[in-house]
Structure formats: structure tokens, C-alpha cells
Coordinates of C-alpha atoms in Angstrom, one line a residue:
Chain T
X27 CA 18.4 217.1 33.7
X28 CA 19.5 220.3 35.4
X29 CA 17.8 222.4 32.8
X30 CA 14.6 220.5 33.2
X31 CA 14.7 221.0 36.9
X32 CA 15.3 224.7 36.4
X33 CA 12.3 225.0 34.2
X34 CA 10.0 223.1 36.5
X35 CA 11.1 225.2 39.4
X36 CA 10.5 228.4 37.5
X37 CA 6.9 227.3 37.0
X38 CA 6.2 226.8 40.6
X39 CA 8.4 229.1 42.6
X40 CA 7.2 232.6 43.3
X41 CA 10.0 234.9 42.1
X42 CA 9.3 237.2 45.1
X43 CA 10.4 234.4 47.4
X44 CA 13.4 233.3 45.3
X45 CA 16.4 234.4 47.2
X46 CA 19.7 233.0 48.4
X47 CA 19.9 231.2 51.7
X48 CA 21.4 233.3 54.4
X49 CA 21.0 236.5 52.3
X50 CA 24.5 237.6 52.9
X51 CA 26.2 234.8 51.0
X52 CA 27.3 234.5 48.5
X53 CA 28.4 238.0 48.0
X54 CA 31.0 239.8 46.1
X55 CA 34.3 238.1 47.0
X56 CA 32.8 234.8 48.1
X57 CA 34.8 231.8 47.1
X58 CA 33.5 228.4 46.1
X59 CA 35.6 225.3 45.6
X60 CA 34.3 222.1 44.2
X61 CA 35.6 218.7 43.1
X62 CA 34.1 215.5 41.9
X63 CA 33.5 213.0 39.2
X64 CA 33.4 213.8 35.5
X65 CA 32.1 211.8 32.6
X66 CA 33.1 212.7 29.0
X67 CA 31.3 211.2 26.1
X68 CA 33.4 209.6 23.3
X69 CA 33.5 210.7 19.7
X70 CA 34.5 209.3 16.3
X71 CA 38.1 210.0 15.2
X72 CA 37.3 209.0 11.6
X73 CA 37.9 206.3 9.1
X74 CA 40.9 205.7 7.0
X75 CA 42.2 203.3 4.4
X76 CA 45.7 202.2 3.9
X77 CA 45.9 202.7 0.2
X78 CA 48.4 201.7 -2.5
X79 CA 48.6 203.1 -6.0
X80 CA 47.0 200.8 -8.4
X81 CA 48.7 199.6 -11.5
X82 CA 46.9 200.3 -14.8
X83 CA 44.7 197.5 -16.1
X84 CA 44.3 196.1 -12.6
X85 CA 41.2 198.0 -11.6
X86 CA 40.2 201.5 -10.8
X87 CA 40.9 203.7 -7.8
X88 CA 43.4 203.1 -5.1
X89 CA 44.0 199.6 -3.8
X90 CA 42.9 199.2 -0.2
X91 CA 45.3 197.2 1.8
X92 CA 43.2 197.5 5.0
X93 CA 40.8 199.9 6.7
X94 CA 40.7 201.6 10.0
X95 CA 37.9 203.1 12.0
X96 CA 38.9 205.0 15.1
X97 CA 37.0 206.3 18.1
X98 CA 37.8 207.9 21.4
X99 CA 35.9 206.0 24.0
X100 CA 33.8 207.6 26.7
X101 CA 35.7 208.0 30.0
X102 CA 35.2 208.8 33.6
X103 CA 37.5 211.3 35.2
X104 CA 37.8 214.0 37.8
X105 CA 37.1 217.7 38.0
X106 CA 38.1 220.5 40.3
X107 CA 37.0 224.2 40.2
X108 CA 37.6 227.4 42.0
X109 CA 35.0 230.2 41.7
X110 CA 35.1 233.8 42.9
X111 CA 31.8 235.7 43.0
X112 CA 32.0 239.0 41.3
X113 CA 28.5 239.8 42.2
X114 CA 26.0 237.8 44.1
X115 CA 24.8 236.2 40.9
X116 CA 27.9 236.2 38.8
X117 CA 31.1 234.2 39.4
X118 CA 34.3 233.6 37.4
X119 CA 35.7 230.2 37.7
X120 CA 38.9 228.3 36.9
X121 CA 38.8 224.6 36.5
X122 CA 40.8 221.5 35.7
X123 CA 39.5 218.3 34.3
X124 CA 41.4 215.0 34.0
X125 CA 40.4 211.8 32.2
X126 CA 42.1 208.7 30.6
X127 CA 40.0 207.8 27.6
X128 CA 41.0 205.0 25.3
X129 CA 41.6 205.3 21.6
X130 CA 40.1 202.3 19.8
X131 CA 41.0 201.7 16.2
X132 CA 39.2 198.8 14.5
X133 CA 41.5 197.4 11.7
X134 CA 39.7 195.3 9.2
X135 CA 39.2 194.4 5.5
X136 CA 42.7 193.3 5.0
X137 CA 43.5 192.5 1.4
X138 CA 45.4 189.4 2.5
X139 CA 42.9 188.1 4.9
X140 CA 44.4 189.1 8.3
X141 CA 42.1 188.8 11.2
X142 CA 40.4 192.1 12.2
X143 CA 41.6 193.5 15.5
X144 CA 40.8 196.5 17.7
X145 CA 44.1 198.2 18.4
X146 CA 44.0 200.4 21.5
X147 CA 45.9 203.1 23.3
X148 CA 45.0 205.1 26.4
X149 CA 45.7 208.8 26.6
X150 CA 45.8 211.2 29.6
X151 CA 43.6 214.3 29.0
X152 CA 43.8 217.5 30.9
X153 CA 41.5 220.5 30.3
X154 CA 42.4 223.8 32.0
X155 CA 39.5 226.2 31.5
X156 CA 37.9 229.4 32.7
X157 CA 34.2 230.1 32.9
X158 CA 31.7 232.7 33.6
X159 CA 29.0 231.3 35.8
X160 CA 25.7 233.1 36.0
X161 CA 23.4 232.0 38.8
X162 CA 19.7 232.3 38.3
X163 CA 18.1 233.6 41.5
X164 CA 14.6 233.8 40.0
X165 CA 14.7 230.1 39.5
X166 CA 15.9 229.0 42.9
X167 CA 13.8 226.4 44.7
X168 CA 13.6 224.5 47.9
X169 CA 13.6 227.7 49.8
X170 CA 16.7 229.0 48.0
X171 CA 18.8 225.9 48.6
X172 CA 18.6 224.8 44.9
X173 CA 20.3 227.3 42.6
X174 CA 20.3 226.7 38.8
X175 CA 23.0 228.3 36.8
X176 CA 24.3 228.6 33.3
X177 CA 28.0 228.9 32.3
X178 CA 30.3 229.4 29.4
X179 CA 33.9 229.7 28.8
X180 CA 37.0 228.4 27.1
X181 CA 40.2 226.5 27.9
X182 CA 43.3 224.7 26.9
X183 CA 43.4 221.1 26.0
X184 CA 46.4 219.0 26.8
X185 CA 46.4 215.3 25.7
X186 CA 49.3 213.0 26.4
X187 CA 49.7 209.8 24.5
X188 CA 50.7 206.5 26.2
X189 CA 54.2 206.7 27.5
X190 CA 53.9 210.4 27.9
X191 CA 56.3 211.1 25.0
X192 CA 53.9 212.8 22.7
X193 CA 51.8 215.7 23.6
X194 CA 48.9 217.1 21.6
X195 CA 47.3 220.4 22.5
X196 CA 44.2 222.2 21.5
X197 CA 41.5 224.6 22.5
X198 CA 38.1 224.0 23.9
X199 CA 35.0 226.2 24.3
X200 CA 32.1 225.1 26.4
X201 CA 28.6 226.1 27.4
X202 CA 26.3 224.4 29.8
X203 CA 23.9 224.5 32.7
X204 CA 23.8 223.1 36.1
X205 CA 22.4 223.1 39.6
X206 CA 23.8 223.7 43.0
X207 CA 22.1 222.4 46.1
X208 CA 23.3 223.8 49.4
X209 CA 23.0 222.0 52.7
X210 CA 22.3 224.7 55.2
X211 CA 22.2 228.5 55.2
X212 CA 25.3 229.5 57.0
X213 CA 27.9 231.8 55.4
X214 CA 30.1 228.8 54.9
X215 CA 28.2 225.9 53.5
X216 CA 28.6 222.5 51.8
X217 CA 26.6 221.6 48.7
X218 CA 26.3 219.5 45.7
X219 CA 26.9 220.7 42.2
X220 CA 25.8 219.0 38.9
X221 CA 26.8 220.2 35.5
X222 CA 26.1 219.2 31.9
X223 CA 28.1 220.9 29.2
X224 CA 28.9 220.7 25.5
X225 CA 32.6 221.2 25.0
X226 CA 33.6 222.2 21.5
X227 CA 37.2 221.1 20.9
X228 CA 39.8 221.8 18.3
X229 CA 43.2 220.2 18.2
X230 CA 44.3 217.6 20.7
X231 CA 44.2 213.9 19.6
X232 CA 42.5 213.7 16.3
X233 CA 42.8 211.6 13.2
X234 CA 41.8 214.4 10.8
X235 CA 38.6 215.6 12.2
X236 CA 39.9 218.6 14.1
X237 CA 36.6 220.0 15.5
X238 CA 34.2 218.0 17.6
X239 CA 31.5 218.4 20.2
X240 CA 32.0 216.5 23.4
X241 CA 29.1 216.2 25.9
X242 CA 30.3 216.1 29.5
X243 CA 28.7 215.8 32.8
X244 CA 29.9 216.1 36.4
X245 CA 28.8 215.8 39.9
X246 CA 30.8 217.6 42.6
X247 CA 30.9 218.4 46.2
X248 CA 31.0 222.1 46.7
X249 CA 32.1 224.4 49.5
X250 CA 31.2 228.0 49.7
X251 CA 32.9 230.5 52.0
Chain I
X29 CA 51.1 189.4 -22.8
X30 CA 52.5 191.6 -20.1
X31 CA 55.4 190.4 -18.1
X32 CA 56.4 191.4 -14.7
X33 CA 59.7 193.2 -15.0
X34 CA 62.3 193.6 -12.5
X35 CA 64.0 196.9 -12.0
X36 CA 67.5 197.2 -10.6
X37 CA 67.6 193.5 -10.1
X38 CA 71.2 193.2 -11.1
X39 CA 73.2 195.1 -8.5
X40 CA 76.8 194.6 -9.6
X41 CA 80.0 195.9 -8.1
X42 CA 83.3 196.8 -9.6
X43 CA 85.2 195.8 -6.6
X44 CA 85.0 192.6 -4.6
X45 CA 82.6 193.5 -1.9
X46 CA 79.2 192.2 -1.1
X47 CA 76.3 194.5 -1.6
X48 CA 74.0 193.6 1.3
X49 CA 71.0 195.0 3.2
X50 CA 71.9 196.8 6.3
X51 CA 70.1 196.2 9.5
X52 CA 69.9 199.8 10.7
X53 CA 67.3 202.5 10.7
X54 CA 64.2 202.4 8.6
X55 CA 63.5 200.9 5.3
X56 CA 65.8 198.6 3.4
X57 CA 69.1 200.2 2.6
X58 CA 72.0 199.0 0.6
X59 CA 75.2 198.3 2.4
X60 CA 78.6 196.9 2.0
X61 CA 80.5 194.5 4.2
X62 CA 84.1 195.4 4.6
X63 CA 85.8 192.8 6.7
X64 CA 83.5 192.3 9.6
X65 CA 81.9 195.7 9.3
X66 CA 78.6 196.4 7.7
X67 CA 78.2 199.9 6.4
X68 CA 75.4 201.8 4.8
X69 CA 76.0 202.5 1.2
X70 CA 75.9 206.3 0.8
X71 CA 77.6 209.3 -0.8
X72 CA 79.6 211.3 1.5
X73 CA 80.4 214.0 -1.0
X74 CA 77.5 216.0 -2.4
X75 CA 76.4 217.0 -5.0
X76 CA 76.4 213.7 -6.8
X77 CA 78.0 214.5 -10.1
X78 CA 76.8 212.5 -13.0
X79 CA 77.3 212.1 -16.7
X80 CA 74.8 211.0 -19.3
X81 CA 75.7 209.0 -22.4
X82 CA 75.4 210.9 -25.6
X83 CA 73.4 208.2 -27.3
X84 CA 69.6 207.9 -27.1
X85 CA 67.5 205.0 -28.2
X86 CA 64.4 204.6 -30.3
X87 CA 61.8 207.3 -29.4
X88 CA 64.2 208.9 -26.9
X89 CA 67.0 211.3 -27.9
X90 CA 70.1 211.9 -25.8
X91 CA 68.8 215.3 -24.9
X92 CA 65.4 213.9 -23.9
X93 CA 67.2 211.2 -21.9
X94 CA 69.3 213.8 -20.1
X95 CA 66.4 216.1 -19.2
X96 CA 64.4 213.1 -18.0
X97 CA 67.0 211.7 -15.7
X98 CA 67.8 215.2 -14.4
X99 CA 64.1 215.6 -13.5
X100 CA 64.3 212.3 -11.7
X101 CA 67.4 213.4 -9.8
X102 CA 65.6 216.6 -9.0
X103 CA 62.7 214.7 -7.5
X104 CA 64.9 213.0 -5.0
X105 CA 66.8 216.2 -4.3
X106 CA 63.6 218.0 -3.5
X107 CA 62.7 215.8 -0.5
X108 CA 62.5 218.4 2.2
X109 CA 63.6 216.0 5.0
X110 CA 66.8 214.9 3.3
X111 CA 70.0 216.5 2.3
X112 CA 70.7 215.4 -1.2
X113 CA 71.9 217.3 -4.2
X114 CA 73.0 216.3 -7.7
X115 CA 74.6 217.9 -10.6
X116 CA 74.6 217.1 -14.3
X117 CA 78.2 217.4 -15.5
X118 CA 77.9 216.7 -19.2
X119 CA 77.4 214.1 -21.9
X120 CA 79.9 211.3 -22.4
X121 CA 80.7 208.6 -24.8
X122 CA 81.6 206.2 -22.0
X123 CA 79.1 203.3 -21.4
X124 CA 77.2 203.2 -18.1
X125 CA 79.3 200.3 -16.7
X126 CA 82.7 201.8 -16.9
X127 CA 84.4 201.6 -13.5
X128 CA 86.3 204.7 -14.3
X129 CA 85.3 206.7 -11.3
X130 CA 82.7 208.7 -13.3
X131 CA 79.0 208.2 -12.6
X132 CA 77.3 207.5 -15.9
X133 CA 73.6 206.9 -16.9
X134 CA 72.8 205.6 -20.3
X135 CA 71.1 203.1 -22.5
X136 CA 72.5 199.7 -23.3
X137 CA 71.0 197.0 -25.5
X138 CA 70.7 193.9 -23.3
X139 CA 68.2 191.6 -24.9
X140 CA 69.7 188.8 -22.8
X141 CA 68.3 190.5 -19.7
X142 CA 64.8 189.9 -20.8
X143 CA 63.2 191.0 -17.5
X144 CA 65.5 193.8 -16.5
X145 CA 64.4 197.3 -17.4
X146 CA 67.4 198.9 -15.7
X147 CA 70.1 198.2 -13.2
X148 CA 72.4 200.1 -10.9
X149 CA 76.0 199.2 -10.2
X150 CA 78.5 200.7 -7.7
X151 CA 82.1 201.2 -7.0
X152 CA 82.8 201.5 -3.3
X153 CA 85.9 202.6 -1.4
X154 CA 86.8 199.4 0.4
X155 CA 88.3 201.4 3.3
X156 CA 85.6 203.9 4.1
X157 CA 82.6 202.3 2.4
X158 CA 81.9 205.5 0.5
X159 CA 80.3 205.2 -2.9
X160 CA 82.8 206.7 -5.4
X161 CA 80.9 205.7 -8.6
X162 CA 77.5 204.4 -9.5
X163 CA 76.3 203.7 -13.0
X164 CA 72.8 203.1 -14.2
X165 CA 71.9 201.4 -17.5
X166 CA 68.5 201.3 -19.1
X167 CA 67.8 198.4 -21.2
X168 CA 67.1 199.6 -24.8
X169 CA 65.8 196.2 -25.7
X170 CA 62.5 197.6 -24.3
X171 CA 60.4 200.4 -25.7
X172 CA 60.7 203.7 -23.8
X173 CA 58.7 206.8 -23.5
X174 CA 59.4 210.4 -22.3
X175 CA 56.0 211.7 -23.2
X176 CA 54.4 213.8 -20.5
X177 CA 51.4 211.6 -20.2
X178 CA 53.1 208.3 -21.0
X179 CA 52.6 206.2 -24.0
X180 CA 50.7 202.9 -24.3
X181 CA 53.0 199.9 -24.4
X182 CA 56.1 201.9 -23.6
X183 CA 57.9 202.1 -20.3
X184 CA 58.0 205.5 -18.7
X185 CA 61.7 206.5 -18.5
X186 CA 61.2 209.0 -15.7
X187 CA 59.5 206.4 -13.5
X188 CA 62.2 203.8 -14.0
X189 CA 65.0 206.4 -13.6
X190 CA 63.4 207.5 -10.3
X191 CA 63.7 203.9 -9.1
X192 CA 67.2 203.3 -10.3
X193 CA 68.4 206.7 -8.9
X194 CA 66.9 205.6 -5.6
X195 CA 69.3 202.6 -5.7
X196 CA 72.2 205.0 -6.7
X197 CA 71.5 206.9 -3.5
X198 CA 71.7 203.7 -1.4
X199 CA 68.1 202.5 -1.2
X200 CA 67.3 198.8 -1.6
X201 CA 63.9 197.5 -2.6
X202 CA 60.7 198.1 -0.8
X203 CA 58.1 195.4 -0.4
X204 CA 55.1 197.8 -0.2
X205 CA 53.2 196.3 -3.1
X206 CA 50.9 193.6 -4.1
X207 CA 51.4 191.2 -7.0
X208 CA 49.7 188.3 -8.7
X209 CA 51.4 185.4 -10.4
X210 CA 50.8 185.0 -14.1
X211 CA 52.3 183.1 -16.9
X212 CA 55.7 184.7 -17.5
X213 CA 56.1 186.1 -14.0
X214 CA 54.5 188.4 -11.5
X215 CA 52.3 191.4 -12.3
X216 CA 52.0 194.3 -10.0
X217 CA 48.4 195.0 -8.8
X218 CA 49.4 198.0 -6.7
X219 CA 52.4 199.5 -5.0
X220 CA 53.0 202.4 -2.6
X221 CA 56.7 202.8 -3.1
X222 CA 58.8 203.8 -6.1
X223 CA 61.3 201.3 -4.8
X224 CA 59.1 198.3 -5.2
X225 CA 61.2 195.8 -7.3
X226 CA 58.6 195.2 -10.1
X227 CA 57.6 198.0 -12.4
X228 CA 54.1 199.1 -13.2
X229 CA 52.9 198.0 -16.6
X230 CA 54.1 199.8 -19.7
X231 CA 52.2 203.1 -20.2
X232 CA 51.9 203.9 -16.5
X233 CA 53.4 207.1 -15.2
X234 CA 52.3 206.5 -11.6
X235 CA 55.9 206.0 -10.3
X236 CA 57.1 209.5 -11.1
X237 CA 56.1 210.6 -7.6
X238 CA 57.8 209.5 -4.4
X239 CA 55.7 207.9 -1.7
X240 CA 56.0 208.2 2.0
X241 CA 58.0 205.0 2.2
X242 CA 60.6 206.4 -0.3
X243 CA 60.8 209.7 1.5
X244 CA 61.3 208.0 4.8
X245 CA 64.0 205.8 3.3
X246 CA 66.0 208.5 1.6
X247 CA 65.7 210.8 4.6
X248 CA 67.0 208.0 6.9
X249 CA 70.2 207.8 4.8
X250 CA 70.6 211.6 4.3
X251 CA 68.7 213.1 7.1
X252 CA 68.1 216.8 7.4
X253 CA 67.9 218.4 10.8
X254 CA 64.1 218.6 10.5
X255 CA 63.9 214.9 9.8
X256 CA 65.7 214.0 13.0
X257 CA 63.7 216.5 14.9
X258 CA 60.2 216.0 13.5
X259 CA 59.9 212.3 12.9
X260 CA 60.2 209.2 15.1
X261 CA 60.8 205.5 14.9
X262 CA 59.4 202.2 16.1
X263 CA 61.7 199.3 16.9
X264 CA 60.8 195.8 18.1
X265 CA 60.7 192.3 16.9
X266 CA 58.5 189.8 15.1
X267 CA 58.2 186.5 16.8
X268 CA 56.6 183.1 16.2
X269 CA 56.3 180.6 19.0
X270 CA 58.8 182.7 20.9
X271 CA 61.5 182.7 18.3
X272 CA 62.5 185.6 16.0
X273 CA 61.2 185.7 12.5
X274 CA 63.7 186.8 9.8
X275 CA 62.5 188.8 6.8
X276 CA 59.1 189.7 8.0
X277 CA 57.7 192.8 6.3
X278 CA 56.5 195.2 8.9
X279 CA 54.3 198.1 7.8
X280 CA 53.4 201.2 9.9
X281 CA 50.2 203.0 9.0
X282 CA 49.3 206.4 10.4
X283 CA 45.5 206.6 10.4
X284 CA 45.7 210.4 10.6
X285 CA 47.9 211.0 7.6
X286 CA 47.3 207.9 5.7
X287 CA 51.0 207.3 5.2
X288 CA 52.5 203.8 4.9
X289 CA 56.1 203.2 5.7
X290 CA 57.6 199.8 6.0
X291 CA 60.7 197.9 7.1
X292 CA 61.9 194.4 7.6
X293 CA 62.9 192.2 10.5
X294 CA 66.6 191.9 9.6
X295 CA 68.1 189.6 12.1
X296 CA 67.6 186.1 13.5
X297 CA 65.9 187.5 16.6
X298 CA 63.3 189.2 14.4
X299 CA 64.4 192.7 15.2
X300 CA 63.0 195.5 13.1
X301 CA 63.3 199.3 13.0
X302 CA 61.0 201.7 11.0
X303 CA 62.2 205.3 11.1
X304 CA 60.9 208.4 9.4
X305 CA 57.4 208.1 10.9
X306 CA 55.0 210.9 11.6
X307 CA 54.4 211.4 15.3
X308 CA 51.2 209.8 16.6
X309 CA 49.5 206.5 16.8
X310 CA 50.5 203.9 14.2
X311 CA 48.9 200.6 13.2
X312 CA 51.5 197.9 12.7
X313 CA 51.1 194.9 10.3
X314 CA 53.5 192.1 9.8
X315 CA 53.3 189.9 6.6
X316 CA 55.5 187.3 4.9
X317 CA 57.6 188.5 2.0
X318 CA 55.6 186.9 -0.7
X319 CA 54.9 189.6 -3.3
X320 CA 58.2 189.4 -5.1
X321 CA 61.3 187.1 -5.3
X322 CA 63.1 186.9 -2.0
X323 CA 66.3 187.7 -3.9
X324 CA 64.9 191.1 -4.8
X325 CA 65.4 192.0 -1.1
X326 CA 67.9 189.7 0.5
X327 CA 70.9 187.5 -0.1
X328 CA 69.5 184.1 -1.3
X329 CA 71.4 182.3 1.3
X330 CA 69.3 183.7 4.1
X331 CA 66.6 181.6 5.6
X332 CA 63.7 184.0 5.2
X333 CA 60.6 182.8 7.0
X334 CA 57.4 182.9 4.8
X335 CA 55.4 180.5 7.0
X336 CA 53.2 182.9 9.0
X337 CA 49.9 184.6 8.7
X338 CA 49.5 188.3 8.1
X339 CA 49.0 189.9 11.5
X340 CA 48.0 193.3 13.0
X341 CA 49.6 194.3 16.3
X342 CA 46.8 194.7 18.9
X343 CA 48.1 198.0 20.2
X344 CA 48.4 201.4 18.6
X345 CA 52.0 202.3 18.8
X346 CA 52.6 206.0 19.5
X347 CA 55.6 207.5 17.8
X348 CA 57.1 210.4 19.6
X349 CA 58.4 213.5 17.8
X350 CA 62.2 213.2 17.4
X351 CA 62.4 210.0 19.3
X352 CA 61.6 206.3 19.2
X353 CA 59.4 203.7 20.8
X354 CA 61.0 200.3 21.4
X355 CA 60.3 196.8 22.6
X356 CA 57.2 196.4 20.4
X357 CA 56.6 192.7 19.8
X358 CA 54.4 191.4 17.0
X359 CA 53.5 187.8 17.6
X360 CA 52.6 185.9 14.4
X361 CA 51.4 182.3 14.0
X362 CA 52.2 179.7 11.3
X363 CA 49.9 179.4 8.3

């Protein structure tokens, strides 16, 4: 959505008029803090079969006692970020994300006819990451209040199972785009920030599929000073 | 006609103690009751020194017999999460039921034991509970094979030796297997433990390899530092209408590794413990003990409850590394 908005604006805004509100901010050394709501998409954790070794003359292949199909459910969460502008267009950013998605394992096809169930567990996920944010002044709109940006970076994934007694860690790399909309033009200003990202993750909670792409989206309140 | 054959079904003792299952840790372990104490049957002095009888049987020479059982001992010794070692001492003319303090493995012709391929007996110190001797006999009334790829209609000696040596180390039977009733007895459809009480059909060599359940069991009795540090346990109880279920077979399955490890509820309140589990979420399944004779696992005097449906626990149970999760309750219902 943010990318669409950026493209549309690029078509209608005269680049000569595209400039930052207030002209003096942000500047090198400006700081931006933001915090808000996060949504992470779910992903498949894979299928598995509880297998026993089959006796000769009783069929071929392993004997399936039951099957499982696991998925990490989509989950809401929170996000906080701190950005420092290196130039007027470029910022480096540190962020933390928190969510409590549920692992859902469908257990079925029992060889002795047990009822299928969905066994669950809720994990606590933290992502500590760093990003480079490149603002796109030529694409600003609404008199410079709307500022599209793209970003990319990497981070550390920390996922705690229920009971907090088992920690699984991993890495994540992300890329995305977004839009900031500032209310006002003073040096210190409040705004809204929307992000969409693809987060490539390795490690953390997984049932064998160690790499996955996780779409995320967030909407934050931002403060620039 | 194939018949289901029981391995290690005759656990005898040379001293007057009761060989029992011990309600501690994972798996089903052999134990002895000394007075009011219940002790896990285990060897305190390693390596386990064993002799082999100097007589073979049809199709198996004494030398082939010795190299085969040594290989089976080696398979147990090689479990990285346990501290076990064994040593072949030499050949002997003594039979494998001697009670002379020497551990002997050998053939005996026992046509009267028409369903017993092999059996393990113990002599236990009645003060400390330590195993001081254990003998294994292989029934030469059956046809045996030591061929690398097995032989049709002959029982694989290495597979049966691996099972019996598991008993010698202190493991009781596992119930991780499925059977079907046929004329003449049960036939195994599948099993995921070398310690399942009924052997695969003649010609199969599938039981030469230890499974996760066997490894968890042996590591629970002879744990290495890494076993204690890297694996975890689940404890809880199986209940029906609020009361404990005795003898329920509880299986833990790790969807990530595909490993199956099982235990039993071993007390009247339905308490169970499964140790040696990989860290991470586990699926739990409780089933009645209906794939082999109850006496293959428990004292026949116990009132094992078979009247309940197979049930999955509705929560994933997360096993911590080097620790345990407790108070898991699996509620089953009558059939």
C-alpha cells in the first residue's frame, strides 16, 4: 500500500517542489522515535509423521502411527524504533519487535483411530534489528508532509517457548518500504509511520524448515526532534 | 505359518528377589525390590566383562557367535549419550545359566520354550542391588543367521542379541510397536524400539539398529554428562474420570526430529515420566497396553487399565534443555 502511494505521488508531484517540511528538519543528527502496532504473518512449520519400522511381509515403507502438520499463526504485536539521521535523507535505525504467536500442530491420521486434535503452544518472539532507512524526497507529497521511504537491515531473533524455559535464537534480514506523514512543520513534530516488510528468518522456532519469509506490517506514532 | 515370538520373556533370577519395573525416569527399566526398596537394575562396575560359550549351533560357529554378540555389545556401547562399555573376556564351556558369577552368552537347545528366541537372567547383590552376573541364552531350537543381509526363514542373531543385551544392561520391554493377532500368537506389524517384546519375522535385520526410544532408555540408566545437559523430560499423569490410570503407554513425538520416545504410567495415580527427550515441543499420545501380553511389561498381579481410548494431549509440551516439565495431565475416556 505504501509502495502504491509512493508511485502515485511520484506521478503527480513536481520534483522541484518536493522538499521536507520546515527545510531545516530533519538534518544530520535529527532523532526520530516511533512505536506502535505490528502484525506478523504466519508460516508453515512443516509436516511430519510418527513412523515405526515396518516388519517384513507386513507392507512397504515405514508404518505411520500418526501425522502432524504445524503452523505458526499470524500474530499482532508491538514495535519500537529509534532513528538517527546521518544525512537529511538517510537514517540508521535500531528497533525491537514483540509478538506472541501460537504454534498450532494438527495431529491426525492415527493408526488406532484416536480423534484428531490441534495441539497448541504460545511463544514469545523478540526481534532486535538494525536498518538503514532511505527517505525519498523526490516522492514526497502533500506539500512535503508525506515522505515515502525504503529500508533494509538485519537482526537477531529470540523466541521463547511457553514457560520461558527453552530459548531458540536465529537471524533475520528484512527489506521493505513505508510512508511517514508528519503533522506540522516545526523542528519537532509528530507523525504517523506505516511499514510493510518481508523478513527472511533463519533459526528460531522451526520444525525443520529453517528458512522462511515472513511478511510484516506496522503502524506507528512517530516523533521527530 | 509365522508365529509371534517373545524375546527375553523369561527373566529369571539366581537369587530370591523380584525383578520388577521401576517407576523412575524414562522408559521401562528393570529393577529389583530389596526389602521395601525398589532399585534400578544396573551395572556399577564397567566395562561389563562377558564370556561366550565355545559351542555354536547349526549355521553359526562359536567364532561367528562371538563376533556377532560383540558387535551387538558395541552398538550399545556406542550410544553417545550413555556411559557404557563392555569387554569380551574369552570362550567358556560353562552354560549361559550358570550362577557362577561370570556373565555368559551362549546357545541352549530349549524346544520346550517354543516361543522364546532368547532370554536374559540376572544375579543381583541383595544388599546393593548391583548386577553381578547376567547370562543370556539363545534358543538353538530355532534357525539362526549371522549373514550380513539376513537369511530367509532364519532369525537374525545380531538383532536378537541387541535386544537381550538391552535387558542385560537393565532395560525392560518397550511398547512402541503395533501387532495383529493371528492363529498361534501375535505378529508384529511395526516397531520403533529394539526392546519391543516380540521379534520381527525371521529374515528381518531391521532390529540391528537402536531407535530413539532405546537410546533414551539406556542413556537414562547410564547417563553421560551430555545426556543430562542436552535432553529433558516430561512428567505428569494419565487420568480417567479424575482417577489415575495404571499402565497407560505414553508416547512423546518431536515433530522436528521425528523421534518417538515412550514410557508408562507406573503408579496408581497414573504418574509417568519420559526422559531423554530432545528439547522443543512434543506431541503426547496415551494408549492402552494392547499390543503385547501385559506380562511382557508388568507383574501379572497389577491391575493394568486397558479400558480407554487412544488420546492425544491437546497441548504441545515444551521440553527444556537439561530440565523437565511437570504436571502434564492427559485425560482419557473409557472405550
